[in-house]
Amino acid sequence: TSVTSAKIQVNGVHLHYQQTGEGSHAVLLLPGMLGSGQTDFGPQLKSMNKQLFTVVAWDPRGYGKSIPPSRDFPPDFFERDAKDAVDLMQALKFKKFSLLGWSDGGITALIAAAKYPNLIHKLVVWGANASVTQEDVRIYNGIRDVSKWSEKVKKPLEELYGHKYFAETCEAWVDGISRFAENSDGNICQELLPDIKCPTFIIHGEKDPLVPQAHAEYIHKNIKGSRLLLMPEGKHNLHLRFAEDFNREVESFLR
């Protein structure tokens, strides 16, 4: 089945999304920092079961092809993304849907599942965190300068954004997410986790250099009945590197 690509107006911005499949179970893919459907979810858009699922990958405002506006990071940027994501799916006429959130998209998905419980069928998150520690801030500052990134990771983003927007947005993200470390316990959305009532699957790569494993364990412990899968060789982008295993695990959970 082909992948269609379109824009729809939601909350005063034109959000870009890709859609494929004709299954009765709608699934929204939520990308990470600077991410888009195109850069973050190629193997999922291509290979997820098109008979069972209708797969939508969105570009959050200021990312991918959802520019303008330029991306900014006010204190409530995760809540804003969560509302945009849910409102996008409703604008596309999906009454109920599952969320697959990676990294920042995982945080957004946690917030959406807690705040809009009647709309969310199932939840899968990986590379996500509910708080920001001083150690996390140190890690984020390590990726602040995009000229130090590996060519492989950098190239698609430079092609998508141009060097200037890419570099400046990454710096703004580091500042924006680091601000959470000033909250009590570095809180982003810890208090919302017990409100998540849908079946939840947390996946974590044991070699993730960006998100320490304690974050996945904390989320697992605070979402009742959730399931945690550790992938020994997985890094932050385990859904790309081990796409076949990832897709199989996720599809069997979503069924």
CSV table of C-alpha atoms in Angstrom, one decimal:
chain,number,residue,atom,x,y,z
A,1,THR,CA,0.0,0.0,0.0
A,2,SER,CA,1.3,3.5,-0.8
A,3,VAL,CA,2.0,6.1,1.8
A,4,THR,CA,0.0,9.3,1.3
A,5,SER,CA,1.3,12.6,2.6
A,6,ALA,CA,-0.8,15.7,3.4
A,7,LYS,CA,-1.3,18.7,5.7
A,8,ILE,CA,-4.3,19.5,7.9
A,9,GLN,CA,-5.0,22.6,10.0
A,10,VAL,CA,-5.0,21.8,13.7
A,11,ASN,CA,-4.9,24.4,16.6
A,12,GLY,CA,-4.0,27.2,14.2
A,13,VAL,CA,-1.0,25.4,12.5
A,14,HIS,CA,-0.8,23.2,9.4
A,15,LEU,CA,0.4,19.8,10.5
A,16,HIS,CA,2.0,17.5,8.0
A,17,TYR,CA,1.4,13.7,8.3
A,18,GLN,CA,1.9,10.5,6.4
A,19,GLN,CA,-0.7,7.7,6.3
A,20,THR,CA,-0.6,4.1,5.1
A,21,GLY,CA,-2.6,0.9,5.5
A,22,GLU,CA,-6.4,0.3,5.8
A,23,GLY,CA,-6.7,-1.7,9.1
A,24,SER,CA,-9.4,-0.9,11.6
A,25,HIS,CA,-6.7,-0.3,14.3
A,26,ALA,CA,-5.4,3.3,13.9
A,27,VAL,CA,-1.9,3.9,15.2
A,28,LEU,CA,-0.1,7.3,15.5
A,29,LEU,CA,3.7,7.4,15.4
A,30,LEU,CA,5.3,10.2,17.4
A,31,PRO,CA,8.9,11.2,16.5
A,32,GLY,CA,11.7,12.4,18.7
A,33,MET,CA,13.6,15.7,18.8
A,34,LEU,CA,13.9,17.3,15.4
A,35,GLY,CA,12.1,14.3,14.0
A,36,SER,CA,9.5,13.7,11.3
A,37,GLY,CA,7.6,10.7,10.0
A,38,GLN,CA,10.0,10.5,7.1
A,39,THR,CA,13.3,10.6,9.1
A,40,ASP,CA,12.1,8.6,12.2
A,41,PHE,CA,9.8,5.9,11.0
A,42,GLY,CA,10.7,4.5,7.6
A,43,PRO,CA,10.6,0.8,8.6
A,44,GLN,CA,7.3,1.2,10.4
A,45,LEU,CA,5.6,3.0,7.6
A,46,LYS,CA,6.9,0.4,5.2
A,47,SER,CA,6.5,-2.8,7.0
A,48,MET,CA,3.8,-2.6,9.7
A,49,ASN,CA,0.8,-4.8,8.9
A,50,LYS,CA,-1.4,-2.8,6.5
A,51,GLN,CA,-4.4,-5.1,6.8
A,52,LEU,CA,-4.6,-4.8,10.6
A,53,PHE,CA,-3.4,-1.2,11.0
A,54,THR,CA,-3.9,2.3,9.6
A,55,VAL,CA,-0.6,3.9,10.4
A,56,VAL,CA,-0.2,7.7,10.7
A,57,ALA,CA,3.2,9.4,11.3
A,58,TRP,CA,3.1,13.1,12.1
A,59,ASP,CA,5.6,16.0,12.1
A,60,PRO,CA,5.0,18.0,15.3
A,61,ARG,CA,4.8,21.8,14.8
A,62,GLY,CA,8.1,23.3,13.8
A,63,TYR,CA,9.5,19.9,12.8
A,64,GLY,CA,9.7,18.1,9.4
A,65,LYS,CA,7.2,19.7,7.0
A,66,SER,CA,5.1,21.2,9.8
A,67,ILE,CA,7.0,24.5,9.3
A,68,PRO,CA,6.0,27.3,9.6
A,69,PRO,CA,5.9,28.0,12.6
A,70,SER,CA,9.5,27.7,13.6
A,71,ARG,CA,10.0,25.3,16.5
A,72,ASP,CA,10.1,26.7,20.0
A,73,PHE,CA,10.3,25.2,23.5
A,74,PRO,CA,8.0,27.0,26.0
A,75,PRO,CA,7.7,25.3,29.4
A,76,ASP,CA,4.5,23.4,28.2
A,77,PHE,CA,5.9,22.2,24.8
A,78,PHE,CA,5.2,18.5,25.6
A,79,GLU,CA,1.6,19.3,26.6
A,80,ARG,CA,1.2,21.4,23.4
A,81,ASP,CA,2.5,18.5,21.3
A,82,ALA,CA,0.2,16.1,23.1
A,83,LYS,CA,-2.9,18.2,22.3
A,84,ASP,CA,-1.8,18.7,18.7
A,85,ALA,CA,-1.3,15.0,18.3
A,86,VAL,CA,-4.7,14.0,19.7
A,87,ASP,CA,-6.5,16.8,17.8
A,88,LEU,CA,-4.8,15.8,14.6
A,89,MET,CA,-6.1,12.2,14.9
A,90,GLN,CA,-9.6,13.5,15.7
A,91,ALA,CA,-9.4,15.9,12.7
A,92,LEU,CA,-8.6,12.8,10.6
A,93,LYS,CA,-11.8,11.2,12.0
A,94,PHE,CA,-10.2,8.4,14.2
A,95,LYS,CA,-12.4,7.9,17.2
A,96,LYS,CA,-9.8,5.8,19.1
A,97,PHE,CA,-6.2,5.1,18.4
A,98,SER,CA,-3.0,3.7,19.8
A,99,LEU,CA,0.2,5.8,20.3
A,100,LEU,CA,3.8,4.7,19.5
A,101,GLY,CA,6.1,7.3,20.9
A,102,TRP,CA,9.9,7.5,20.5
A,103,SER,CA,12.1,9.7,22.8
A,104,ASP,CA,10.4,13.1,23.0
A,105,GLY,CA,7.5,11.5,21.2
A,106,GLY,CA,7.3,9.0,24.0
A,107,ILE,CA,7.0,11.8,26.6
A,108,THR,CA,4.3,13.4,24.4
A,109,ALA,CA,2.5,10.0,24.2
A,110,LEU,CA,2.6,9.5,28.0
A,111,ILE,CA,1.0,12.9,28.5
A,112,ALA,CA,-1.6,12.2,25.8
A,113,ALA,CA,-2.5,8.8,27.3
A,114,ALA,CA,-2.9,10.3,30.7
A,115,LYS,CA,-4.9,13.4,29.7
A,116,TYR,CA,-7.1,11.8,27.0
A,117,PRO,CA,-7.8,8.3,28.3
A,118,ASN,CA,-11.0,7.8,26.4
A,119,LEU,CA,-9.2,8.3,23.0
A,120,ILE,CA,-6.2,6.1,23.5
A,121,HIS,CA,-6.5,2.4,22.9
A,122,LYS,CA,-2.9,1.2,23.6
A,123,LEU,CA,0.5,2.8,24.3
A,124,VAL,CA,4.0,1.9,23.3
A,125,VAL,CA,7.0,4.1,24.4
A,126,TRP,CA,10.7,3.7,24.0
A,127,GLY,CA,13.7,6.0,24.8
A,128,ALA,CA,11.3,8.1,26.9
A,129,ASN,CA,11.7,9.8,30.3
A,130,ALA,CA,9.3,11.3,32.8
A,131,SER,CA,12.0,13.5,34.5
A,132,VAL,CA,15.3,15.2,33.8
A,133,THR,CA,18.3,14.6,36.1
A,134,GLN,CA,21.6,16.5,36.3
A,135,GLU,CA,23.1,13.4,34.6
A,136,ASP,CA,20.6,13.8,31.7
A,137,VAL,CA,21.5,17.5,31.4
A,138,ARG,CA,25.1,16.5,31.0
A,139,ILE,CA,24.2,14.0,28.2
A,140,TYR,CA,22.0,16.6,26.4
A,141,ASN,CA,24.9,19.1,26.5
A,142,GLY,CA,27.0,16.5,24.9
A,143,ILE,CA,24.8,16.6,21.7
A,144,ARG,CA,24.3,20.4,21.7
A,145,ASP,CA,26.8,21.0,19.0
A,146,VAL,CA,25.5,19.2,15.9
A,147,SER,CA,28.9,19.5,14.1
A,148,LYS,CA,30.1,16.7,16.5
A,149,TRP,CA,27.2,14.3,15.5
A,150,SER,CA,28.0,11.3,13.3
A,151,GLU,CA,27.6,11.9,9.6
A,152,LYS,CA,24.9,9.2,9.4
A,153,VAL,CA,22.6,10.8,11.9
A,154,LYS,CA,23.3,14.4,10.8
A,155,LYS,CA,22.9,14.0,7.1
A,156,PRO,CA,19.1,13.4,6.8
A,157,LEU,CA,18.4,16.2,9.2
A,158,GLU,CA,20.7,18.7,7.4
A,159,GLU,CA,18.9,17.7,4.2
A,160,LEU,CA,15.5,18.2,5.8
A,161,TYR,CA,16.2,21.5,7.6
A,162,GLY,CA,19.4,23.1,6.2
A,163,HIS,CA,22.3,23.5,8.6
A,164,LYS,CA,21.3,26.7,10.4
A,165,TYR,CA,17.7,25.6,11.4
A,166,PHE,CA,19.0,22.2,12.4
A,167,ALA,CA,21.8,23.6,14.6
A,168,GLU,CA,19.8,26.3,16.2
A,169,THR,CA,16.8,24.1,16.9
A,170,CYS,CA,19.0,21.5,18.5
A,171,GLU,CA,20.5,24.1,20.9
A,172,ALA,CA,17.1,25.5,21.7
A,173,TRP,CA,15.9,21.9,22.5
A,174,VAL,CA,18.8,21.3,24.9
A,175,ASP,CA,17.9,24.5,26.7
A,176,GLY,CA,14.2,23.7,26.7
A,177,ILE,CA,14.5,20.2,28.0
A,178,SER,CA,17.2,21.0,30.5
A,179,ARG,CA,14.9,23.5,32.2
A,180,PHE,CA,12.9,20.6,33.6
A,181,ALA,CA,15.9,19.7,35.8
A,182,GLU,CA,15.0,22.8,37.8
A,183,ASN,CA,11.7,21.4,38.8
A,184,SER,CA,11.3,19.3,42.0
A,185,ASP,CA,12.6,15.8,41.1
A,186,GLY,CA,13.3,17.1,37.6
A,187,ASN,CA,9.7,16.4,36.9
A,188,ILE,CA,8.3,16.4,33.4
A,189,CYS,CA,5.2,14.3,33.8
A,190,GLN,CA,5.8,11.9,36.7
A,191,GLU,CA,2.4,12.8,38.4
A,192,LEU,CA,0.5,11.8,35.2
A,193,LEU,CA,1.8,8.2,35.0
A,194,PRO,CA,-0.7,6.7,37.5
A,195,ASP,CA,-3.5,8.2,35.3
A,196,ILE,CA,-2.5,6.1,32.4
A,197,LYS,CA,-5.1,3.3,32.2
A,198,CYS,CA,-4.6,1.8,28.8
A,199,PRO,CA,-2.4,-1.2,28.2
A,200,THR,CA,1.2,0.1,28.0
A,201,PHE,CA,4.4,-1.4,26.6
A,202,ILE,CA,7.7,0.1,27.4
A,203,ILE,CA,10.8,-0.9,25.4
A,204,HIS,CA,14.3,0.1,26.3
A,205,GLY,CA,17.7,-0.4,24.6
A,206,GLU,CA,20.2,-1.4,27.3
A,207,LYS,CA,22.9,0.4,25.3
A,208,ASP,CA,20.9,3.7,24.9
A,209,PRO,CA,23.5,6.4,25.3
A,210,LEU,CA,20.9,9.2,25.6
A,211,VAL,CA,18.4,7.8,28.1
A,212,PRO,CA,19.6,5.8,31.1
A,213,GLN,CA,17.6,2.6,31.9
A,214,ALA,CA,16.4,4.0,35.2
A,215,HIS,CA,13.9,6.1,33.3
A,216,ALA,CA,12.3,3.1,31.6
A,217,GLU,CA,12.1,1.3,35.0
A,218,TYR,CA,10.5,4.3,36.6
A,219,ILE,CA,7.8,4.6,33.9
A,220,HIS,CA,7.2,0.9,34.2
A,221,LYS,CA,6.9,1.0,38.0
A,222,ASN,CA,4.4,3.9,37.9
A,223,ILE,CA,2.1,2.7,35.1
A,224,LYS,CA,0.0,0.0,36.6
A,225,GLY,CA,0.1,-3.3,34.6
A,226,SER,CA,2.6,-2.0,32.1
A,227,ARG,CA,5.1,-4.3,30.4
A,228,LEU,CA,8.8,-3.6,30.1
A,229,LEU,CA,11.0,-5.2,27.4
A,230,LEU,CA,14.8,-4.7,27.6
A,231,MET,CA,16.7,-5.1,24.3
A,232,PRO,CA,20.3,-6.0,25.2
A,233,GLU,CA,21.8,-4.7,22.0
A,234,GLY,CA,19.4,-1.8,21.5
A,235,LYS,CA,20.5,1.8,21.5
A,236,HIS,CA,18.3,4.9,21.3
A,237,ASN,CA,17.1,4.1,17.7
A,238,LEU,CA,16.4,0.5,18.4
A,239,HIS,CA,13.2,0.7,16.2
A,240,LEU,CA,15.4,1.5,13.2
A,241,ARG,CA,18.4,-0.7,13.9
A,242,PHE,CA,16.3,-3.7,14.9
A,243,ALA,CA,13.2,-2.8,13.0
A,244,GLU,CA,12.0,-6.4,12.3
A,245,ASP,CA,12.2,-7.4,16.0
A,246,PHE,CA,10.7,-4.1,17.1
A,247,ASN,CA,7.8,-4.3,14.6
A,248,ARG,CA,7.0,-7.9,15.6
A,249,GLU,CA,7.0,-7.2,19.3
A,250,VAL,CA,4.8,-4.1,18.9
A,251,GLU,CA,2.3,-5.7,16.5
A,252,SER,CA,1.8,-8.6,18.8
A,253,PHE,CA,1.2,-6.2,21.7
A,254,LEU,CA,-1.2,-4.1,19.7
A,255,ARG,CA,-3.3,-7.1,18.4
